[in-house]
Amino acid sequence: MTTHLVLLAYNEEAGIGKHLAEIRDLRLPDLSAIVVNDGSTDRTASIVREIGKAMNLDLLSHDRNRGVAAVFDTGLRHAAAISAPSDFVITMEADGTNDP
C-alpha cells in the first residue's frame, strides 16, 4: 500500500525545498510525492528536481499557469494511473500552509 501525496505548486521557490524536506524527513514507508508545477516562473521546478533526488518524487509541469482545477486534474489523474486499488491519495498545497 502506497500513499501518493499530490502537491500543487506555483512560484513556491521561497519555501518548497523546506516543505519537501519536512515531508521527506517524516520517513514514511511507501510515500510517493507528486509535485504539479503550474507554470512557475521562478526556480520551483529546479528546487523540486534537486530534492527529488533524495526521495520518491515525480515532478509534473504545465508550460503555463493553468489554475488550481487543472493542477488538481493533472495530479489526481497521474496518481490514479500509478495507484493500486489499496493505495491512498492525499492532496496538499506546496506552499507550507499544510502541516505534513
Tab-separated table of N, CA and C in Angstrom:
chain	number	residue	atom	x	y	z
A	1	MET	N	0.837	-1.167	0.000
A	1	MET	CA	0.000	0.000	0.000
A	1	MET	C	0.888	1.239	0.000
A	2	THR	N	0.638	2.119	-0.975
A	2	THR	CA	1.413	3.348	-1.125
A	2	THR	C	0.514	4.546	-0.875
A	3	THR	N	1.067	5.576	-0.273
A	3	THR	CA	0.376	6.852	-0.125
A	3	THR	C	0.972	7.809	-1.140
A	4	HIS	N	0.141	8.307	-2.044
A	4	HIS	CA	0.566	9.264	-3.055
A	4	HIS	C	0.154	10.656	-2.580
A	5	LEU	N	1.121	11.506	-2.378
A	5	LEU	CA	0.894	12.861	-1.897
A	5	LEU	C	1.024	13.819	-3.066
A	6	VAL	N	-0.093	14.396	-3.502
A	6	VAL	CA	-0.112	15.322	-4.630
A	6	VAL	C	0.028	16.740	-4.086
A	7	LEU	N	1.092	17.424	-4.501
A	7	LEU	CA	1.348	18.793	-4.055
A	7	LEU	C	1.192	19.756	-5.215
A	8	LEU	N	0.415	20.804	-5.001
A	8	LEU	CA	0.163	21.822	-6.011
A	8	LEU	C	1.160	22.962	-5.812
A	9	ALA	N	1.863	23.350	-6.879
A	9	ALA	CA	2.908	24.359	-6.731
A	9	ALA	C	2.837	25.414	-7.830
A	10	TYR	N	2.919	26.670	-7.412
A	10	TYR	CA	3.042	27.788	-8.352
A	10	TYR	C	3.917	28.848	-7.693
A	11	ASN	N	5.088	29.066	-8.265
A	11	ASN	CA	6.050	30.056	-7.757
A	11	ASN	C	6.299	29.895	-6.256
A	12	GLU	N	6.721	28.707	-5.874
A	12	GLU	CA	6.963	28.375	-4.470
A	12	GLU	C	8.451	28.303	-4.133
A	13	GLU	N	9.282	28.986	-4.886
A	13	GLU	CA	10.728	28.955	-4.695
A	13	GLU	C	11.135	29.201	-3.238
A	14	ALA	N	10.472	30.112	-2.567
A	14	ALA	CA	10.883	30.505	-1.214
A	14	ALA	C	10.727	29.390	-0.185
A	15	GLY	N	9.754	28.486	-0.369
A	15	GLY	CA	9.525	27.530	0.699
A	15	GLY	C	9.392	26.077	0.317
A	16	ILE	N	9.360	25.775	-0.974
A	16	ILE	CA	9.075	24.389	-1.359
A	16	ILE	C	10.188	23.424	-0.953
A	17	GLY	N	11.412	23.868	-0.970
A	17	GLY	CA	12.510	22.995	-0.551
A	17	GLY	C	12.371	22.581	0.898
A	18	LYS	N	12.074	23.534	1.764
A	18	LYS	CA	11.879	23.248	3.192
A	18	LYS	C	10.662	22.344	3.387
A	19	HIS	N	9.594	22.629	2.676
A	19	HIS	CA	8.372	21.840	2.817
A	19	HIS	C	8.600	20.393	2.376
A	20	LEU	N	9.250	20.200	1.239
A	20	LEU	CA	9.540	18.838	0.779
A	20	LEU	C	10.515	18.133	1.718
A	21	ALA	N	11.472	18.858	2.272
A	21	ALA	CA	12.407	18.255	3.230
A	21	ALA	C	11.653	17.780	4.475
A	22	GLU	N	10.674	18.548	4.925
A	22	GLU	CA	9.865	18.122	6.073
A	22	GLU	C	9.106	16.838	5.750
A	23	ILE	N	8.573	16.761	4.553
A	23	ILE	CA	7.851	15.553	4.133
A	23	ILE	C	8.815	14.379	4.036
A	24	ARG	N	9.969	14.604	3.410
A	24	ARG	CA	10.980	13.547	3.290
A	24	ARG	C	11.417	13.054	4.666
A	25	ASP	N	11.618	13.985	5.592
A	25	ASP	CA	12.127	13.640	6.916
A	25	ASP	C	11.117	12.915	7.794
A	26	LEU	N	9.864	12.830	7.361
A	26	LEU	CA	8.896	12.012	8.079
A	26	LEU	C	9.243	10.533	7.962
A	27	ARG	N	9.988	10.198	6.914
A	27	ARG	CA	10.443	8.833	6.649
A	27	ARG	C	9.289	7.824	6.670
A	28	LEU	N	8.206	8.210	6.042
A	28	LEU	CA	7.064	7.312	5.952
A	28	LEU	C	7.337	6.252	4.892
A	29	PRO	N	7.135	4.991	5.238
A	29	PRO	CA	7.355	3.947	4.230
A	29	PRO	C	6.296	4.062	3.140
A	30	ASP	N	6.700	3.774	1.946
A	30	ASP	CA	5.775	3.749	0.809
A	30	ASP	C	5.072	5.081	0.562
A	31	LEU	N	5.805	6.180	0.719
A	31	LEU	CA	5.268	7.500	0.392
A	31	LEU	C	5.804	7.923	-0.967
A	32	SER	N	4.914	8.347	-1.827
A	32	SER	CA	5.268	8.837	-3.149
A	32	SER	C	4.754	10.267	-3.265
A	33	ALA	N	5.643	11.217	-3.512
A	33	ALA	CA	5.229	12.608	-3.690
A	33	ALA	C	5.092	12.902	-5.178
A	34	ILE	N	4.051	13.637	-5.507
A	34	ILE	CA	3.812	14.080	-6.880
A	34	ILE	C	3.646	15.592	-6.818
A	35	VAL	N	4.606	16.326	-7.356
A	35	VAL	CA	4.521	17.782	-7.377
A	35	VAL	C	4.058	18.207	-8.766
A	36	VAL	N	2.973	18.983	-8.809
A	36	VAL	CA	2.490	19.523	-10.073
A	36	VAL	C	2.858	21.006	-10.085
A	37	ASN	N	3.821	21.339	-10.929
A	37	ASN	CA	4.301	22.705	-11.080
A	37	ASN	C	3.443	23.393	-12.144
A	38	ASP	N	2.687	24.399	-11.714
A	38	ASP	CA	1.717	25.035	-12.601
A	38	ASP	C	2.304	26.251	-13.319
A	39	GLY	N	3.330	26.017	-14.128
A	39	GLY	CA	3.903	27.083	-14.937
A	39	GLY	C	4.679	28.116	-14.145
A	40	SER	N	5.297	27.708	-13.065
A	40	SER	CA	6.068	28.651	-12.242
A	40	SER	C	7.124	29.359	-13.083
A	41	THR	N	7.333	30.631	-12.762
A	41	THR	CA	8.347	31.418	-13.464
A	41	THR	C	9.590	31.623	-12.617
A	42	ASP	N	9.630	31.013	-11.448
A	42	ASP	CA	10.791	31.099	-10.572
A	42	ASP	C	11.540	29.765	-10.593
A	43	ARG	N	12.277	29.443	-9.554
A	43	ARG	CA	13.093	28.226	-9.504
A	43	ARG	C	12.367	27.024	-8.882
A	44	THR	N	11.060	27.078	-8.793
A	44	THR	CA	10.305	25.985	-8.165
A	44	THR	C	10.685	24.624	-8.746
A	45	ALA	N	10.636	24.483	-10.055
A	45	ALA	CA	10.894	23.177	-10.689
A	45	ALA	C	12.309	22.691	-10.410
A	46	SER	N	13.291	23.558	-10.475
A	46	SER	CA	14.675	23.110	-10.245
A	46	SER	C	14.893	22.704	-8.793
A	47	ILE	N	14.256	23.387	-7.865
A	47	ILE	CA	14.366	23.006	-6.451
A	47	ILE	C	13.718	21.642	-6.228
A	48	VAL	N	12.556	21.427	-6.837
A	48	VAL	CA	11.866	20.136	-6.706
A	48	VAL	C	12.720	19.025	-7.312
A	49	ARG	N	13.295	19.264	-8.475
A	49	ARG	CA	14.158	18.241	-9.099
A	49	ARG	C	15.337	17.896	-8.192
A	50	GLU	N	15.924	18.892	-7.559
A	50	GLU	CA	17.094	18.652	-6.693
A	50	GLU	C	16.714	17.824	-5.467
A	51	ILE	N	15.668	18.219	-4.760
A	51	ILE	CA	15.278	17.455	-3.574
A	51	ILE	C	14.699	16.103	-3.957
A	52	GLY	N	14.163	16.000	-5.163
A	52	GLY	CA	13.617	14.730	-5.635
A	52	GLY	C	14.658	13.640	-5.777
A	53	LYS	N	15.920	14.022	-5.810
A	53	LYS	CA	16.995	13.027	-5.867
A	53	LYS	C	17.086	12.239	-4.564
A	54	ALA	N	16.521	12.790	-3.480
A	54	ALA	CA	16.642	12.160	-2.169
A	54	ALA	C	15.317	11.572	-1.666
A	55	MET	N	14.325	11.517	-2.530
A	55	MET	CA	13.044	10.944	-2.117
A	55	MET	C	12.286	10.450	-3.345
A	56	ASN	N	11.256	9.660	-3.109
A	56	ASN	CA	10.414	9.153	-4.182
A	56	ASN	C	9.489	10.288	-4.620
A	57	LEU	N	9.793	10.920	-5.742
A	57	LEU	CA	9.075	12.117	-6.158
A	57	LEU	C	8.952	12.179	-7.667
A	58	ASP	N	7.757	12.482	-8.146
A	58	ASP	CA	7.508	12.750	-9.564
A	58	ASP	C	7.219	14.237	-9.700
A	59	LEU	N	7.824	14.876	-10.687
A	59	LEU	CA	7.547	16.276	-10.996
A	59	LEU	C	6.797	16.336	-12.316
A	60	LEU	N	5.607	16.896	-12.277
A	60	LEU	CA	4.804	17.126	-13.472
A	60	LEU	C	4.725	18.632	-13.655
A	61	SER	N	4.840	19.115	-14.878
A	61	SER	CA	4.853	20.563	-15.090
A	61	SER	C	3.917	20.988	-16.210
A	62	HIS	N	3.200	22.067	-15.957
A	62	HIS	CA	2.443	22.753	-17.003
A	62	HIS	C	3.365	23.813	-17.583
A	63	ASP	N	3.292	24.032	-18.882
A	63	ASP	CA	4.166	25.016	-19.514
A	63	ASP	C	3.740	26.449	-19.192
A	64	ARG	N	2.489	26.633	-18.773
A	64	ARG	CA	1.999	27.951	-18.362
A	64	ARG	C	1.030	27.738	-17.201
A	65	ASN	N	0.760	28.780	-16.465
A	65	ASN	CA	-0.172	28.706	-15.343
A	65	ASN	C	-1.573	28.412	-15.859
A	66	ARG	N	-2.146	27.313	-15.386
A	66	ARG	CA	-3.477	26.891	-15.843
A	66	ARG	C	-4.510	26.924	-14.730
A	67	GLY	N	-4.111	27.198	-13.510
A	67	GLY	CA	-5.052	27.320	-12.408
A	67	GLY	C	-5.215	26.052	-11.592
A	68	VAL	N	-5.842	26.241	-10.440
A	68	VAL	CA	-5.966	25.173	-9.442
A	68	VAL	C	-6.699	23.943	-9.979
A	69	ALA	N	-7.790	24.138	-10.692
A	69	ALA	CA	-8.551	22.983	-11.189
A	69	ALA	C	-7.703	22.118	-12.113
A	70	ALA	N	-6.930	22.745	-12.987
A	70	ALA	CA	-6.082	21.986	-13.913
A	70	ALA	C	-4.954	21.264	-13.162
A	71	VAL	N	-4.435	21.887	-12.121
A	71	VAL	CA	-3.367	21.255	-11.336
A	71	VAL	C	-3.907	20.027	-10.607
A	72	PHE	N	-5.082	20.170	-9.976
A	72	PHE	CA	-5.709	19.009	-9.349
A	72	PHE	C	-5.945	17.912	-10.373
A	73	ASP	N	-6.464	18.265	-11.533
A	73	ASP	CA	-6.745	17.288	-12.582
A	73	ASP	C	-5.478	16.536	-12.978
A	74	THR	N	-4.411	17.265	-13.245
A	74	THR	CA	-3.143	16.637	-13.637
A	74	THR	C	-2.621	15.717	-12.547
A	75	GLY	N	-2.571	16.215	-11.320
A	75	GLY	CA	-2.023	15.430	-10.212
A	75	GLY	C	-2.849	14.209	-9.880
A	76	LEU	N	-4.163	14.369	-9.835
A	76	LEU	CA	-5.018	13.242	-9.476
A	76	LEU	C	-5.080	12.193	-10.580
A	77	ARG	N	-5.061	12.621	-11.833
A	77	ARG	CA	-5.025	11.642	-12.936
A	77	ARG	C	-3.725	10.827	-12.893
A	78	HIS	N	-2.602	11.504	-12.620
A	78	HIS	CA	-1.327	10.796	-12.536
A	78	HIS	C	-1.344	9.812	-11.359
A	79	ALA	N	-1.832	10.277	-10.211
A	79	ALA	CA	-1.899	9.398	-9.039
A	79	ALA	C	-2.783	8.184	-9.326
A	80	ALA	N	-3.910	8.407	-9.971
A	80	ALA	CA	-4.806	7.290	-10.301
A	80	ALA	C	-4.135	6.301	-11.253
A	81	ALA	N	-3.353	6.821	-12.176
A	81	ALA	CA	-2.689	5.959	-13.163
A	81	ALA	C	-1.625	5.067	-12.541
A	82	ILE	N	-1.000	5.533	-11.461
A	82	ILE	CA	0.089	4.753	-10.861
A	82	ILE	C	-0.326	4.039	-9.577
A	83	SER	N	-1.579	4.193	-9.178
A	83	SER	CA	-2.046	3.632	-7.907
A	83	SER	C	-2.613	2.234	-8.063
A	84	ALA	N	-2.460	1.487	-6.979
A	84	ALA	CA	-3.151	0.208	-6.835
A	84	ALA	C	-4.466	0.477	-6.107
A	85	PRO	N	-5.419	-0.442	-6.172
A	85	PRO	CA	-6.712	-0.216	-5.504
A	85	PRO	C	-6.606	0.058	-4.005
A	86	SER	N	-5.584	-0.427	-3.350
A	86	SER	CA	-5.454	-0.234	-1.899
A	86	SER	C	-4.651	1.022	-1.526
A	87	ASP	N	-4.179	1.775	-2.494
A	87	ASP	CA	-3.377	2.973	-2.226
A	87	ASP	C	-4.251	4.143	-1.764
A	88	PHE	N	-3.585	5.095	-1.137
A	88	PHE	CA	-4.221	6.344	-0.713
A	88	PHE	C	-3.696	7.480	-1.570
A	89	VAL	N	-4.522	8.495	-1.791
A	89	VAL	CA	-4.101	9.714	-2.482
A	89	VAL	C	-4.505	10.889	-1.591
A	90	ILE	N	-3.539	11.743	-1.295
A	90	ILE	CA	-3.751	12.921	-0.447
A	90	ILE	C	-3.281	14.137	-1.224
A	91	THR	N	-3.976	15.259	-1.094
A	91	THR	CA	-3.529	16.489	-1.732
A	91	THR	C	-3.119	17.499	-0.669
A	92	MET	N	-2.132	18.311	-1.040
A	92	MET	CA	-1.649	19.374	-0.170
A	92	MET	C	-1.177	20.540	-1.031
A	93	GLU	N	-1.215	21.716	-0.473
A	93	GLU	CA	-0.574	22.865	-1.117
A	93	GLU	C	0.925	22.735	-0.886
A	94	ALA	N	1.719	23.206	-1.825
A	94	ALA	CA	3.177	23.109	-1.687
A	94	ALA	C	3.774	24.339	-1.027
A	95	ASP	N	2.939	25.262	-0.577
A	95	ASP	CA	3.445	26.498	-0.006
A	95	ASP	C	3.721	26.431	1.489
A	96	GLY	N	3.524	25.262	2.099
A	96	GLY	CA	3.805	25.101	3.517
A	96	GLY	C	2.634	25.452	4.412
A	97	THR	N	1.472	25.786	3.850
A	97	THR	CA	0.321	26.102	4.688
A	97	THR	C	-0.317	24.858	5.286
A	98	ASN	N	-0.005	23.689	4.732
A	98	ASN	CA	-0.465	22.431	5.297
A	98	ASN	C	0.686	21.786	6.048
A	99	ASP	N	0.457	21.405	7.280
A	99	ASP	CA	1.481	20.760	8.094
A	99	ASP	C	1.509	19.264	7.766
A	100	PRO	N	2.652	18.784	7.254
A	100	PRO	CA	2.720	17.357	6.896
A	100	PRO	C	2.494	16.451	8.080
